[in-house]
Amino acid sequence: DVNGTSFEVYAIAKSTDFVFVGGTFINAGRQRVNGVARWDGVEWKSLGISDKIGVCFEENGTRFPGYVSSLLVIGDTLYVGGAFNKAGDISSNSIAGYNIKTNTWFKLSNEGIISQDNPFPIVLSMAKFNEYIVIGGAFIEGNTKNNNLVFF
């Protein structure tokens, strides 16, 4: 089922076995995926388990759509950036990691991206540089001079 996604795709990344897409969509093909999905050459799959898939904003137990604007694959890890406070079953602001082999989400830091002046920080781009992941977006990270840019 190559029917594509239900709305916009902002990011594409490739691993050995999959193509990952991120954006503002809820469905890929006939599969509910919530902003991020993987294609194995035959069908679309969600990232995560049960009803805790993809990315979203969650407040008081209610989930609202989030979106993915940046993807980066390094080894068996997919780094996912965008606008969200939940990735799968974990709480993380705007950035999270996804283990491609185990189909599980994990945090990259305690809370993700925290912005002093923006309650909804957005990760717009990511790249690997030496041992760092360089993250660009719309945020002010702590008291650093790295407004809109941070090294993880």
Short mmCIF file of C-alpha atoms in Angstrom, two decimals:
data_model
loop_
_atom_site.label_atom_id
_atom_site.label_comp_id
_atom_site.label_asym_id
_atom_site.label_seq_id
_atom_site.Cartn_x
_atom_site.Cartn_y
_atom_site.Cartn_z
CA ASP A 1 0.00 0.00 0.00
CA VAL A 2 1.97 2.98 -1.28
CA ASN A 3 -0.90 5.46 -0.86
CA GLY A 4 1.34 8.02 0.81
CA THR A 5 0.33 10.18 3.75
CA SER A 6 -2.82 12.03 4.78
CA PHE A 7 -1.07 15.41 4.91
CA GLU A 8 2.32 17.11 4.41
CA VAL A 9 5.72 15.37 4.62
CA TYR A 10 8.51 17.65 5.92
CA ALA A 11 11.36 15.18 6.45
CA ILE A 12 12.70 11.93 4.99
CA ALA A 13 15.54 9.73 6.30
CA LYS A 14 16.82 6.29 5.33
CA SER A 15 18.24 3.43 7.38
CA THR A 16 19.49 0.09 6.07
CA ASP A 17 16.02 -1.47 6.02
CA PHE A 18 13.53 1.42 6.11
CA VAL A 19 12.60 4.84 4.79
CA PHE A 20 11.22 7.13 7.51
CA VAL A 21 8.96 10.11 6.84
CA GLY A 22 7.86 12.87 9.19
CA GLY A 23 5.32 15.65 8.88
CA THR A 24 1.86 16.83 9.83
CA PHE A 25 0.03 13.67 8.75
CA ILE A 26 -2.02 11.29 10.91
CA ASN A 27 -2.06 8.33 8.50
CA ALA A 28 0.43 6.73 6.13
CA GLY A 29 -1.31 4.38 3.72
CA ARG A 30 -4.12 2.94 5.80
CA GLN A 31 -2.06 2.91 9.00
CA ARG A 32 -2.49 5.46 11.82
CA VAL A 33 1.02 6.76 12.55
CA ASN A 34 0.75 10.28 14.09
CA GLY A 35 3.37 12.40 12.35
CA VAL A 36 6.10 9.82 11.69
CA ALA A 37 6.13 6.49 9.86
CA ARG A 38 8.44 3.90 8.37
CA TRP A 39 8.19 2.22 4.96
CA ASP A 40 9.71 -1.25 4.57
CA GLY A 41 9.23 -1.50 0.80
CA VAL A 42 5.84 -3.18 1.18
CA GLU A 43 3.81 -1.35 3.80
CA TRP A 44 3.73 1.59 6.22
CA LYS A 45 4.25 0.98 9.94
CA SER A 46 3.84 3.18 13.00
CA LEU A 47 6.68 3.89 15.44
CA GLY A 48 5.82 2.65 18.92
CA ILE A 49 3.38 0.16 20.35
CA SER A 50 -0.36 -0.01 20.95
CA ASP A 51 -2.00 3.43 20.99
CA LYS A 52 1.26 5.16 22.04
CA ILE A 53 2.59 5.76 18.54
CA GLY A 54 4.19 8.67 16.74
CA VAL A 55 4.30 12.16 18.25
CA CYS A 56 1.70 14.40 19.86
CA PHE A 57 0.99 17.04 22.45
CA GLU A 58 -0.57 15.58 25.57
CA GLU A 59 -2.28 17.65 28.24
CA ASN A 60 -4.37 16.25 31.10
CA GLY A 61 -4.53 12.85 29.39
CA THR A 62 -5.84 14.23 26.08
CA ARG A 63 -3.66 13.88 22.98
CA PHE A 64 -3.51 16.48 20.19
CA PRO A 65 -1.55 16.19 16.94
CA GLY A 66 2.11 17.19 16.94
CA TYR A 67 4.36 17.15 13.91
CA VAL A 68 7.83 16.09 12.78
CA SER A 69 10.03 18.47 10.79
CA SER A 70 13.42 16.76 11.02
CA LEU A 71 14.75 13.19 10.95
CA LEU A 72 18.29 11.84 11.29
CA VAL A 73 19.42 8.20 11.27
CA ILE A 74 22.68 7.21 12.96
CA GLY A 75 23.21 3.46 13.27
CA ASP A 76 20.13 1.86 14.83
CA THR A 77 18.77 5.18 16.11
CA LEU A 78 16.31 7.51 14.44
CA TYR A 79 16.43 11.04 15.88
CA VAL A 80 13.07 12.78 15.57
CA GLY A 81 12.61 16.55 15.88
CA GLY A 82 9.57 18.76 15.53
CA ALA A 83 6.81 20.18 17.70
CA PHE A 84 5.51 17.73 20.33
CA ASN A 85 5.74 16.87 24.03
CA LYS A 86 5.20 13.10 23.69
CA ALA A 87 6.93 10.56 21.47
CA GLY A 88 5.33 7.16 21.77
CA ASP A 89 4.97 6.62 25.51
CA ILE A 90 7.69 9.06 26.70
CA SER A 91 7.54 12.75 27.57
CA SER A 92 10.08 14.78 25.64
CA ASN A 93 9.87 18.31 24.23
CA SER A 94 10.44 18.54 20.49
CA ILE A 95 13.17 15.88 20.20
CA ALA A 96 13.34 12.16 20.91
CA GLY A 97 15.19 9.04 19.90
CA TYR A 98 13.69 5.90 18.43
CA ASN A 99 15.46 2.54 18.49
CA ILE A 100 14.87 1.05 15.05
CA LYS A 101 15.61 -2.55 16.16
CA THR A 102 13.43 -2.62 19.31
CA ASN A 103 10.63 -0.27 18.14
CA THR A 104 10.98 1.82 21.33
CA TRP A 105 11.23 5.54 22.02
CA PHE A 106 13.75 7.12 24.41
CA LYS A 107 14.69 10.56 25.74
CA LEU A 108 17.85 12.35 24.62
CA SER A 109 17.89 14.51 27.75
CA ASN A 110 15.71 15.02 30.82
CA GLU A 111 13.01 17.01 29.07
CA GLY A 112 14.14 17.56 25.48
CA ILE A 113 14.34 21.14 24.23
CA ILE A 114 13.29 23.78 26.77
CA SER A 115 12.87 27.33 25.57
CA GLN A 116 12.84 30.32 27.91
CA ASP A 117 10.66 32.54 25.75
CA ASN A 118 8.74 29.99 23.70
CA PRO A 119 6.44 27.50 25.43
CA PHE A 120 6.37 25.44 22.21
CA PRO A 121 9.97 25.04 21.01
CA ILE A 122 10.35 23.56 17.53
CA VAL A 123 13.23 21.50 16.16
CA LEU A 124 13.55 22.25 12.45
CA SER A 125 16.83 20.60 11.46
CA MET A 126 19.48 18.16 12.70
CA ALA A 127 22.91 16.99 11.54
CA LYS A 128 25.69 14.82 12.92
CA PHE A 129 28.99 16.62 13.52
CA ASN A 130 31.80 14.57 15.10
CA GLU A 131 30.31 13.17 18.33
CA TYR A 132 27.50 15.75 18.42
CA ILE A 133 24.03 16.07 17.04
CA VAL A 134 23.59 19.71 16.03
CA ILE A 135 19.98 20.86 16.38
CA GLY A 136 18.50 23.98 14.84
CA GLY A 137 15.06 25.43 15.37
CA ALA A 138 12.95 28.02 17.14
CA PHE A 139 14.05 28.04 20.78
CA ILE A 140 16.31 29.72 23.33
CA GLU A 141 18.27 27.04 25.21
CA GLY A 142 19.00 28.08 28.82
CA ASN A 143 21.37 31.00 29.38
CA THR A 144 23.61 30.06 26.47
CA LYS A 145 24.49 32.17 23.49
CA ASN A 146 23.25 29.35 21.25
CA ASN A 147 19.79 30.72 20.54
CA ASN A 148 18.04 28.50 18.00
CA LEU A 149 21.07 26.16 17.86
CA VAL A 150 22.21 23.52 20.34
CA PHE A 151 24.72 20.63 20.40
CA PHE A 152 23.59 17.34 22.01
#
